[in-house]
Coordinates of C-alpha atoms and ligand atoms in Angstrom, one line a residue:
Chain A
M19 CA 88.0 19.4 57.3
K20 CA 88.9 18.6 53.3
Y21 CA 85.9 16.1 52.5
W22 CA 83.6 14.3 53.6
N23 CA 84.0 10.8 52.5
Q24 CA 88.1 11.1 51.5
Q25 CA 88.2 6.9 50.2
I26 CA 85.4 7.6 47.8
E27 CA 85.5 11.0 46.5
T28 CA 89.6 10.8 45.7
I29 CA 89.4 7.2 44.3
S30 CA 91.1 6.4 40.8
R31 CA 89.3 7.2 37.2
D32 CA 89.8 3.0 36.9
Q33 CA 88.4 1.0 40.4
L34 CA 85.3 3.7 40.1
E35 CA 84.8 3.0 36.5
S36 CA 84.4 -1.2 38.2
L37 CA 82.5 0.3 41.0
Q38 CA 80.3 1.7 37.8
S39 CA 79.6 -0.7 35.8
E40 CA 79.1 -2.9 38.3
R41 CA 76.3 -0.8 39.7
L42 CA 75.2 -0.1 37.1
S43 CA 74.4 -3.4 35.6
K44 CA 72.8 -4.5 38.7
T45 CA 70.5 -0.9 38.0
V46 CA 69.3 -1.7 35.2
A47 CA 67.9 -5.7 36.1
H48 CA 66.5 -4.0 38.8
A49 CA 64.5 -1.6 37.3
W50 CA 64.1 -4.1 33.7
E51 CA 62.8 -6.6 36.9
H52 CA 60.7 -4.1 38.4
C53 CA 59.8 -1.3 36.4
A54 CA 57.9 -2.3 33.3
P55 CA 58.2 0.6 31.5
Y56 CA 61.6 0.4 31.0
R57 CA 61.1 -3.2 30.4
V58 CA 59.1 -2.2 27.3
K59 CA 61.5 0.5 26.7
M60 CA 64.6 -2.3 26.5
E61 CA 62.7 -4.9 24.9
K62 CA 61.6 -2.1 22.0
A63 CA 65.4 -1.6 21.7
G64 CA 65.9 -5.0 21.3
L65 CA 68.2 -5.3 24.7
Q66 CA 68.2 -8.0 28.0
P67 CA 69.2 -7.1 30.8
G68 CA 72.5 -9.1 29.9
N69 CA 73.9 -6.8 27.6
I70 CA 74.6 -4.2 30.1
Q71 CA 77.7 -5.3 31.6
G72 CA 79.3 -2.5 32.2
I73 CA 80.0 1.5 31.3
N74 CA 81.0 0.7 28.1
D75 CA 77.2 -0.7 27.1
L76 CA 75.5 2.5 28.2
T77 CA 75.3 4.0 25.2
K78 CA 72.7 0.3 23.6
L79 CA 70.1 1.8 26.6
P80 CA 67.5 4.5 25.4
L81 CA 67.1 7.6 27.0
T82 CA 64.6 8.5 29.8
L83 CA 63.0 12.0 29.3
K84 CA 60.5 13.6 31.9
D85 CA 57.8 12.7 29.4
D86 CA 57.9 9.2 30.6
L87 CA 57.3 10.2 33.6
R88 CA 54.8 12.7 33.6
D89 CA 53.0 9.1 31.5
S90 CA 53.0 7.2 34.6
Y91 CA 51.9 9.6 37.1
P92 CA 51.8 9.2 40.3
Y93 CA 53.7 6.0 40.7
G94 CA 54.0 4.0 37.8
M95 CA 58.2 4.3 37.5
F96 CA 58.5 3.4 41.1
A97 CA 60.8 0.2 41.6
V98 CA 59.9 -1.0 44.9
P99 CA 56.4 -1.8 46.5
M100 CA 55.1 1.8 47.9
S101 CA 55.8 -0.1 51.5
H102 CA 59.3 0.2 50.5
V103 CA 58.5 4.0 49.7
V104 CA 59.6 6.7 52.6
R105 CA 59.2 10.4 50.8
I106 CA 58.1 11.8 48.2
H107 CA 58.7 14.9 46.4
A108 CA 56.8 16.0 43.7
T109 CA 58.3 19.3 41.0
S110 CA 55.5 20.9 39.6
G111 CA 56.4 21.8 35.4
T112 CA 54.7 24.6 33.4
T113 CA 53.0 22.9 31.5
G114 CA 50.6 20.0 32.4
K115 CA 50.9 17.7 35.3
Q116 CA 53.3 17.2 39.1
T117 CA 55.9 14.9 38.3
V118 CA 56.1 12.6 41.1
V119 CA 59.4 10.8 42.8
G120 CA 59.9 8.7 45.4
Y121 CA 62.8 7.8 48.1
T122 CA 63.2 4.6 50.1
K123 CA 65.0 4.9 53.1
G124 CA 68.3 3.8 51.6
D125 CA 67.4 6.8 48.6
L126 CA 67.6 9.7 51.9
D127 CA 70.7 8.1 53.8
V128 CA 72.5 8.0 50.1
W129 CA 71.0 12.3 49.1
N130 CA 72.3 13.4 52.7
E131 CA 75.3 11.3 52.2
C132 CA 75.7 13.7 48.9
M133 CA 74.3 17.1 50.6
A134 CA 77.3 16.1 53.4
R135 CA 79.8 15.8 50.8
C136 CA 78.2 19.3 49.6
L137 CA 78.5 21.4 52.1
T138 CA 82.0 20.1 53.1
M139 CA 83.4 20.3 49.9
A140 CA 82.3 24.4 50.1
G141 CA 83.7 24.1 53.5
A142 CA 80.7 23.7 55.7
T143 CA 80.9 22.0 59.1
A144 CA 79.8 20.9 62.0
A145 CA 80.6 24.3 63.4
D146 CA 78.5 25.9 61.3
I147 CA 74.6 27.1 61.7
V148 CA 73.1 25.9 58.5
H149 CA 70.3 28.0 57.1
V150 CA 67.9 26.7 54.3
S151 CA 66.6 29.3 52.5
Y152 CA 64.6 26.8 49.7
G153 CA 61.3 26.4 50.0
F154 CA 60.3 23.3 51.8
A155 CA 56.8 21.5 51.3
L156 CA 57.4 19.4 47.5
F157 CA 59.8 21.2 46.1
T158 CA 63.0 19.2 46.7
G159 CA 65.8 22.1 48.1
G160 CA 64.5 22.2 51.5
L161 CA 64.5 18.8 52.5
G162 CA 67.7 18.1 50.7
G163 CA 69.7 20.8 52.5
Q164 CA 67.6 20.6 55.7
G165 CA 69.3 16.3 55.8
G166 CA 72.9 17.6 54.5
G167 CA 73.5 19.9 57.3
E168 CA 71.8 17.6 59.6
T169 CA 74.3 15.3 58.3
I170 CA 77.6 16.7 58.7
G171 CA 77.2 17.6 61.9
A172 CA 75.2 21.8 61.4
A173 CA 72.5 23.4 63.7
T174 CA 70.2 23.1 60.6
I175 CA 67.2 26.5 60.3
P176 CA 64.3 25.0 58.0
A177 CA 63.7 29.0 57.5
A178 CA 62.2 27.7 54.1
T179 CA 61.0 32.0 51.7
G180 CA 59.2 34.5 52.3
N181 CA 58.7 36.9 55.3
T182 CA 62.1 39.1 54.7
K183 CA 61.7 40.7 57.8
R184 CA 62.2 37.9 59.6
Q185 CA 64.9 35.7 57.5
L186 CA 67.3 39.0 58.0
Q187 CA 66.0 38.6 61.9
M188 CA 67.7 34.7 61.7
F189 CA 70.4 36.0 60.0
T190 CA 71.5 38.4 62.6
D191 CA 69.6 36.7 66.3
F192 CA 70.2 33.0 65.6
G193 CA 73.9 33.5 63.9
S194 CA 73.8 32.3 60.6
T195 CA 77.1 31.3 58.8
V196 CA 76.3 29.0 55.7
L197 CA 73.1 30.1 53.6
L198 CA 71.3 27.3 51.4
C199 CA 68.9 29.2 48.2
T200 CA 68.6 29.8 44.9
P201 CA 70.4 33.1 43.7
S202 CA 67.9 34.6 43.3
Y203 CA 66.9 34.4 46.6
A204 CA 70.0 35.2 47.6
M205 CA 70.5 38.4 45.1
Y206 CA 66.5 39.1 47.2
L207 CA 67.7 38.3 50.7
G208 CA 71.1 40.7 49.7
D209 CA 68.6 43.7 48.5
A210 CA 67.2 43.8 51.6
V211 CA 70.8 43.8 53.9
R212 CA 71.6 46.4 51.6
E213 CA 68.0 47.9 52.4
A214 CA 68.9 47.6 56.2
G215 CA 72.0 49.0 56.4
I216 CA 72.6 45.5 58.4
K217 CA 75.9 43.7 56.3
D218 CA 77.8 43.9 58.8
Q219 CA 75.5 42.3 61.8
L220 CA 76.4 39.2 59.3
K221 CA 78.0 36.0 60.6
L222 CA 76.9 34.0 56.7
R223 CA 79.8 33.3 55.1
I224 CA 79.2 30.1 53.1
G225 CA 76.7 30.3 50.0
V226 CA 75.3 26.6 48.2
L227 CA 73.5 28.2 45.9
G228 CA 71.8 26.2 43.6
A229 CA 67.9 25.4 41.0
E230 CA 68.4 27.9 38.2
A231 CA 71.2 28.8 36.2
W232 CA 73.1 32.0 37.5
T233 CA 76.0 33.6 35.6
E234 CA 79.7 35.0 37.2
Q235 CA 78.3 38.5 37.3
M236 CA 75.8 37.6 39.4
R237 CA 77.6 35.3 42.1
G238 CA 79.7 38.4 42.3
E239 CA 76.9 40.4 43.1
I240 CA 75.2 38.1 45.5
E241 CA 78.8 38.1 47.4
E242 CA 79.2 41.5 47.5
R243 CA 75.5 41.5 48.8
L244 CA 76.3 39.7 51.2
G245 CA 79.4 39.3 51.9
I246 CA 79.6 35.5 51.9
R247 CA 81.4 33.0 48.8
C248 CA 79.1 31.4 46.4
Y249 CA 79.2 27.9 45.6
D250 CA 76.9 26.4 42.9
I251 CA 75.1 23.2 43.7
F252 CA 73.1 21.2 41.4
G253 CA 70.9 18.8 41.3
T254 CA 66.9 18.4 40.2
A255 CA 64.0 16.0 41.9
E256 CA 64.0 13.4 39.1
L257 CA 67.2 12.4 40.0
M258 CA 67.3 13.1 43.6
G259 CA 67.3 17.1 44.5
P260 CA 70.4 19.0 45.1
G261 CA 74.0 17.7 45.8
V262 CA 73.7 15.8 42.2
S263 CA 77.2 17.5 41.7
C264 CA 78.6 21.0 43.5
E265 CA 81.7 22.9 43.1
C266 CA 85.0 22.2 45.7
A267 CA 87.5 25.1 46.6
E268 CA 89.0 25.7 43.3
R269 CA 85.3 26.6 41.7
N270 CA 86.3 25.4 38.3
G271 CA 83.3 23.0 37.8
L272 CA 80.3 21.2 39.8
H273 CA 82.5 17.9 40.7
V274 CA 80.0 15.1 40.0
M275 CA 78.6 12.3 42.9
E276 CA 79.7 9.3 40.3
D277 CA 79.4 6.6 42.1
H278 CA 75.9 8.0 42.7
F279 CA 74.4 8.9 39.2
I280 CA 76.6 8.0 35.8
V281 CA 76.8 11.7 33.4
E282 CA 76.9 11.9 30.0
I283 CA 77.2 14.6 27.2
L284 CA 75.4 14.0 24.1
D285 CA 74.4 15.9 20.7
P286 CA 71.1 17.6 21.5
E287 CA 70.6 16.5 17.6
T288 CA 71.5 13.3 16.9
K289 CA 71.5 12.1 20.8
K290 CA 75.2 11.2 20.6
P291 CA 78.3 11.3 23.4
L292 CA 79.6 14.3 22.6
P293 CA 83.6 14.6 23.7
D294 CA 84.5 16.5 27.0
G295 CA 84.3 20.6 26.1
Q296 CA 81.8 19.9 23.7
P297 CA 78.4 21.7 25.5
G298 CA 74.9 20.2 24.9
E299 CA 72.0 18.1 27.0
L300 CA 73.1 16.3 29.6
V301 CA 72.4 13.3 30.9
F302 CA 72.3 10.5 34.2
S303 CA 71.8 7.6 35.0
C304 CA 71.4 6.9 39.2
I305 CA 72.8 4.2 39.9
T306 CA 71.9 3.0 43.1
K307 CA 68.3 4.4 43.2
E308 CA 65.7 2.5 44.6
A309 CA 62.6 3.2 44.2
L310 CA 63.2 5.7 41.1
P311 CA 66.3 4.3 39.1
L312 CA 66.5 6.9 36.1
I313 CA 68.7 5.7 33.7
R314 CA 70.1 8.1 30.6
Y315 CA 67.2 10.4 31.8
N316 CA 67.9 13.7 29.8
T317 CA 68.1 16.6 31.6
R318 CA 67.8 19.3 28.9
D319 CA 70.4 21.5 30.7
I320 CA 72.7 22.5 28.4
C321 CA 75.8 21.7 29.8
T322 CA 80.1 21.0 29.2
I323 CA 82.2 18.1 31.2
D324 CA 85.4 17.6 32.2
R325 CA 86.8 14.1 33.1
K326 CA 91.0 15.6 34.7
P327 CA 91.2 15.5 37.2
C328 CA 91.0 18.7 39.7
T329 CA 93.5 19.5 42.0
C330 CA 91.4 19.6 45.2
G331 CA 92.4 15.8 44.9
R332 CA 88.8 14.8 43.3
N333 CA 88.2 12.3 40.2
F334 CA 84.8 13.1 40.0
T335 CA 83.9 14.2 36.5
R336 CA 83.3 18.1 36.7
M337 CA 80.1 19.6 35.4
G338 CA 80.3 23.4 33.7
K339 CA 78.0 26.0 34.3
I340 CA 74.4 25.1 33.0
T341 CA 74.6 27.7 29.9
G342 CA 70.1 26.8 29.2
R343 CA 68.1 24.6 28.6
T344 CA 66.8 23.0 25.8
D345 CA 63.6 23.8 27.5
D346 CA 64.1 26.5 27.7
M347 CA 65.9 27.3 24.7
L348 CA 64.0 30.4 22.0
I349 CA 64.0 30.1 19.0
I350 CA 64.1 33.2 17.1
R351 CA 64.6 33.6 14.0
G352 CA 66.6 30.7 14.3
V353 CA 69.3 31.6 16.7
N354 CA 69.1 29.5 19.9
V355 CA 68.7 32.0 22.1
F356 CA 68.7 31.4 26.3
P357 CA 67.7 34.0 28.8
S358 CA 70.6 33.2 30.7
Q359 CA 72.2 35.0 27.7
V360 CA 70.3 38.1 28.1
E361 CA 71.0 38.3 32.1
S362 CA 74.5 38.1 31.7
V363 CA 74.2 41.5 29.0
L364 CA 72.5 43.2 31.9
L365 CA 74.5 42.5 33.6
G366 CA 77.5 44.2 32.7
I367 CA 75.9 47.3 32.5
P368 CA 75.6 49.9 35.0
G369 CA 72.4 51.4 34.6
A370 CA 70.2 48.4 33.8
A371 CA 69.3 45.4 36.3
P372 CA 69.2 41.7 36.2
H373 CA 65.6 41.7 36.5
Y374 CA 63.6 41.1 32.6
L375 CA 61.5 40.4 30.6
L376 CA 61.3 38.3 27.8
V377 CA 58.8 39.2 25.4
V378 CA 58.4 36.7 22.0
D379 CA 56.4 37.0 19.8
R380 CA 55.1 36.8 15.6
V381 CA 54.1 40.0 13.6
S382 CA 54.3 39.5 9.6
N383 CA 55.7 35.7 9.8
L384 CA 58.4 37.0 11.7
D385 CA 60.1 36.7 15.0
T386 CA 60.3 39.8 17.8
L387 CA 62.4 39.7 20.6
E388 CA 61.4 42.2 22.5
V389 CA 63.7 42.5 26.0
Q390 CA 62.3 44.7 29.1
A391 CA 64.6 45.4 31.8
E392 CA 64.8 47.4 34.8
I393 CA 66.5 50.6 35.0
N394 CA 68.4 50.8 38.2
A395 CA 67.1 53.1 40.6
D396 CA 70.5 55.2 41.1
F397 CA 70.4 56.1 37.2
P398 CA 70.2 59.0 36.0
F399 CA 66.9 58.5 34.5
D400 CA 66.1 62.8 34.8
E401 CA 67.3 63.2 30.9
V402 CA 65.4 60.9 28.0
R403 CA 69.0 61.6 26.6
R404 CA 70.0 59.0 29.2
V405 CA 68.0 56.5 28.7
E406 CA 67.2 56.8 25.3
E407 CA 71.1 55.6 25.2
L408 CA 71.7 53.0 27.7
E409 CA 68.2 51.5 25.4
R410 CA 70.6 52.3 22.8
R411 CA 73.5 50.3 24.6
I412 CA 71.7 47.0 25.5
S413 CA 70.2 46.3 22.3
A414 CA 73.6 46.7 21.4
E415 CA 75.6 44.2 23.4
L416 CA 72.3 42.0 22.9
L417 CA 72.7 41.4 19.2
S418 CA 76.5 40.8 19.4
V419 CA 76.0 38.7 22.7
L420 CA 72.5 37.1 20.9
G421 CA 73.1 37.6 17.1
V422 CA 69.5 38.3 16.7
S423 CA 67.6 41.6 17.9
A424 CA 65.9 42.9 20.6
K425 CA 63.9 46.0 20.8
V426 CA 64.5 47.3 24.7
T427 CA 62.4 48.3 26.7
L428 CA 63.1 49.8 30.3
K429 CA 61.3 49.1 33.3
P430 CA 60.8 51.6 36.5
P431 CA 62.8 49.7 39.4
G432 CA 61.0 47.7 41.1
S433 CA 58.7 47.0 38.7
V434 CA 60.0 44.1 36.8
E435 CA 58.1 40.7 39.0
R436 CA 60.2 38.7 41.6
F437 CA 60.6 34.9 42.3
E438 CA 61.7 33.6 45.4
L439 CA 61.4 29.7 43.6
K440 CA 62.3 29.4 39.6
A441 CA 62.0 32.4 38.1
K442 CA 59.5 33.3 34.5
R443 CA 61.3 35.5 32.2
V444 CA 60.4 34.4 29.5
L445 CA 56.3 35.3 28.4
D446 CA 56.3 33.2 24.2
K447 CA 52.7 34.8 22.9
R448 CA 53.9 32.8 19.7
K449 CA 52.4 29.8 21.5
G450 CA 49.6 28.5 19.4
T451 CA 50.5 30.7 16.4
N452 CA 52.9 27.4 14.1
Chain B
M18 CA 70.3 79.2 43.3
F19 CA 69.4 75.8 42.5
I20 CA 65.3 74.4 42.6
D21 CA 64.5 71.0 43.6
Q22 CA 63.3 68.9 40.5
I23 CA 61.8 66.2 41.7
S24 CA 61.6 63.5 38.9
V25 CA 59.7 60.4 38.6
F26 CA 60.6 57.0 35.2
V27 CA 57.3 56.2 34.6
E28 CA 56.6 53.1 32.8
N29 CA 54.3 53.8 29.6
K30 CA 50.8 52.1 30.2
Q31 CA 47.3 53.0 31.3
G32 CA 47.5 54.3 35.0
A33 CA 50.8 54.7 35.5
L34 CA 50.5 58.5 35.6
K35 CA 47.3 58.5 37.0
D36 CA 48.4 56.6 40.1
I37 CA 51.8 58.7 40.5
L38 CA 49.6 61.1 40.9
K39 CA 46.9 59.7 42.4
I40 CA 49.8 58.6 45.5
L41 CA 50.5 63.3 45.2
A42 CA 47.2 63.5 46.0
D43 CA 46.4 61.1 48.5
G44 CA 49.9 62.7 50.6
K45 CA 48.0 65.7 49.7
I46 CA 51.5 67.8 48.2
D47 CA 50.9 70.8 46.4
L48 CA 52.5 70.8 42.6
R49 CA 53.8 74.1 42.1
A50 CA 54.6 72.8 38.0
I51 CA 55.1 70.0 36.7
S52 CA 56.3 68.2 33.4
I53 CA 56.0 65.4 30.6
A54 CA 58.6 64.6 28.6
D55 CA 57.7 60.1 27.0
T56 CA 58.7 58.4 24.4
S57 CA 56.2 55.7 23.2
D58 CA 58.2 53.4 25.7
F59 CA 58.3 55.8 29.2
G60 CA 57.8 58.7 30.5
I61 CA 60.0 61.1 33.1
L62 CA 57.7 63.2 34.8
R63 CA 59.2 65.6 37.0
M64 CA 58.0 68.3 39.1
I65 CA 58.3 71.2 41.1
V66 CA 56.6 71.1 45.1
P67 CA 56.7 72.7 48.4
N68 CA 58.7 70.2 50.3
P69 CA 61.2 68.3 47.9
D70 CA 62.5 65.9 50.5
G71 CA 59.1 64.6 51.9
A72 CA 57.7 64.2 48.1
L73 CA 61.0 62.3 47.8
E74 CA 60.5 60.1 50.8
L75 CA 56.3 59.8 50.1
F76 CA 57.3 58.1 47.2
R77 CA 60.0 55.6 48.9
S78 CA 57.5 54.9 51.4
K79 CA 55.3 53.6 48.2
G80 CA 57.9 51.8 46.3
V81 CA 57.9 54.2 43.7
T82 CA 61.9 55.6 42.2
A83 CA 62.2 59.0 42.9
S84 CA 65.3 61.1 42.2
K85 CA 66.4 64.7 42.2
T86 CA 67.9 67.1 39.6
Q87 CA 68.9 70.9 40.8
V88 CA 67.5 72.6 38.0
T89 CA 67.9 76.0 37.5
G90 CA 65.0 79.0 37.7
C91 CA 64.4 82.4 35.0
K92 CA 62.2 84.9 35.6
L93 CA 60.5 86.0 32.4
S94 CA 59.6 89.5 31.6
D95 CA 56.4 90.0 30.4
T96 CA 57.3 90.6 27.2
P97 CA 57.3 88.6 23.4
G98 CA 60.1 86.4 22.6
S99 CA 62.1 87.6 26.2
L100 CA 62.1 82.8 26.7
Y101 CA 63.4 83.5 23.4
H102 CA 66.7 85.8 24.7
V103 CA 66.9 83.8 27.8
L104 CA 68.0 81.1 25.3
N105 CA 70.2 83.1 23.3
T106 CA 72.2 84.2 25.9
L107 CA 72.9 80.4 27.4
H108 CA 73.6 78.9 23.6
D109 CA 75.8 82.2 23.4
A110 CA 78.1 81.6 26.6
G111 CA 78.1 78.2 25.5
I112 CA 75.5 76.4 27.3
S113 CA 73.2 73.6 26.5
V114 CA 70.7 73.2 27.4
E115 CA 68.7 69.4 28.4
Y116 CA 65.2 70.6 28.6
V117 CA 63.0 73.7 30.0
Y118 CA 59.5 74.1 30.6
A119 CA 57.4 76.9 31.6
F120 CA 54.5 77.8 33.6
I121 CA 52.6 81.0 35.2
T122 CA 51.5 81.5 38.8
R123 CA 48.7 82.9 40.7
K124 CA 50.3 85.0 42.5
D125 CA 51.6 88.1 39.9
E126 CA 50.6 86.7 37.0
D127 CA 54.9 86.1 36.4
A128 CA 55.8 83.3 33.4
Y129 CA 58.8 81.1 34.8
V130 CA 60.5 78.7 33.3
I131 CA 62.8 75.5 34.7
L132 CA 66.1 75.1 32.6
R133 CA 68.1 71.7 33.4
V134 CA 71.8 72.6 32.4
E135 CA 74.9 70.4 32.9
D136 CA 76.4 73.8 35.1
N137 CA 74.1 75.7 36.7
D138 CA 76.2 78.3 38.4
A139 CA 78.2 78.5 35.0
A140 CA 74.4 79.0 33.6
Q141 CA 72.9 81.7 36.1
K142 CA 76.1 83.5 36.0
T143 CA 75.6 84.1 32.5
L144 CA 71.5 84.4 32.7
L145 CA 72.5 87.5 35.2
A146 CA 74.6 89.3 33.7
A147 CA 72.2 89.1 30.9
G148 CA 70.0 90.7 32.7
H149 CA 67.8 88.4 33.5
S150 CA 66.4 87.9 36.7
L151 CA 66.1 84.1 38.2
I152 CA 63.6 82.5 40.7
D153 CA 64.4 82.3 44.4
P154 CA 63.6 78.2 45.8
H155 CA 61.4 79.7 49.0
D156 CA 59.7 82.0 47.1
L157 CA 58.2 79.4 44.2
Y158 CA 58.1 76.4 47.1
G159 CA 56.1 79.4 49.1
I160 CA 53.8 80.0 45.5
Ligands
ZN1 ZN1 88.0 20.2 43.4

């Protein structure tokens, strides 16, 4: 089966835009009526719901930021009474308060529908055994994946994360065919499968991986270790959870579920829309959400979009891979540096392993960047000369890719901390020195 | 007549070397010879032990990556300049030495030297032809 919902997934752009216009004005009116922070923001911008007739009026609306959610912690931006809320999720930010999100029964139905489309796009069917190795609990990945697997009628295992031995046992004994988890956890499980020498006992065929940025090289490594074909899925808790967009079989971008979300790319400085293909901040408007109808929510992810129709038959806009976050973006000696760039350099050099930590400091008013990376266990590290050559090679490639020089420190295999959920790759010692 | 040497890549951080040596001590592994190469960033601990494969397995079980390298051992005669003669013999034959370390045994107070070269066969032939004697690994492991 190619589509979960063929009628909507292959809708023409014209029909889609009129549907988006109708849903946007309805959502704006709903938010104005029931969500005080929106009303205040719109009034400040001199707007009434009547000013928003359709998608051409979208850019008049103020942006919503993660801080707006934090400031209204926990339920201040919910636009329905709590008696209509049936699910709560939360994301723990690295700083300060959690962000709390709520769902009505209708919101969960939309989420399941979107996840079902994503899994179908990746080739999963009711005959599959879906293994969900995201964190459950407050993180949206676990229950989002569970809901999607069940919606397409697949036997869905809430495997969660941790206990690697049991994960592998479920792979072999339960016959998992579709894996849902973060790319770094897939890599970790792939390493464990290699270590245990059980690749030929696996029935896995598809990976639908998301919740963090990853590279094409990493995709190749995961596919090789687990014998699967991997698809990138995107979503954040603030908008819904995984399922906002996903790659189809063509793997030439992630189709955004545009009947539920309007996507824009804005210039990070001016906040003006950028032409298709130019990288900028990824902004979404939820146009069917009831509990938390975020309008023009700035994810601060850096991305590009392509509105051209896809050969898979879908007309939904495709997002490129997320290349970084304006939050994660480090400014080192005036140059923008993303941890994902470092990862792609390390993956491209045999001898280096893609487990790394960026240590940023300021010495005598000059920013310094140190990249701590693991040496590969099979690298001939017995000779100082070879290790130093490897360090120099990594340094040279980092300089050419990042545009800033970095000191490379190689670490023993297995010594850089591993993360099951979102990886922490940066230690910025400059904080507080400004 | 290769000698199996075990190498461990060590972080240049306080206590890292001690932690590796503790694994050897707890595993009751005798060190026949040891050498440490260090730079400002990292260190390489090289050692000769009676049971190299056992030591590799011990390290693996403790999550420490270790590797095995084949090296050449040469006996030094008890005369001044003997190490120079060994190195000069190799140099004249165009064989470059990656690293070298010497140690003394309890048994007969001989001095031994471990040589890491690209081509062990060529180095050993050259040394024997020049009248040097090589170390039999079994003698070394059994010291
Ligand atoms: Zn497509």
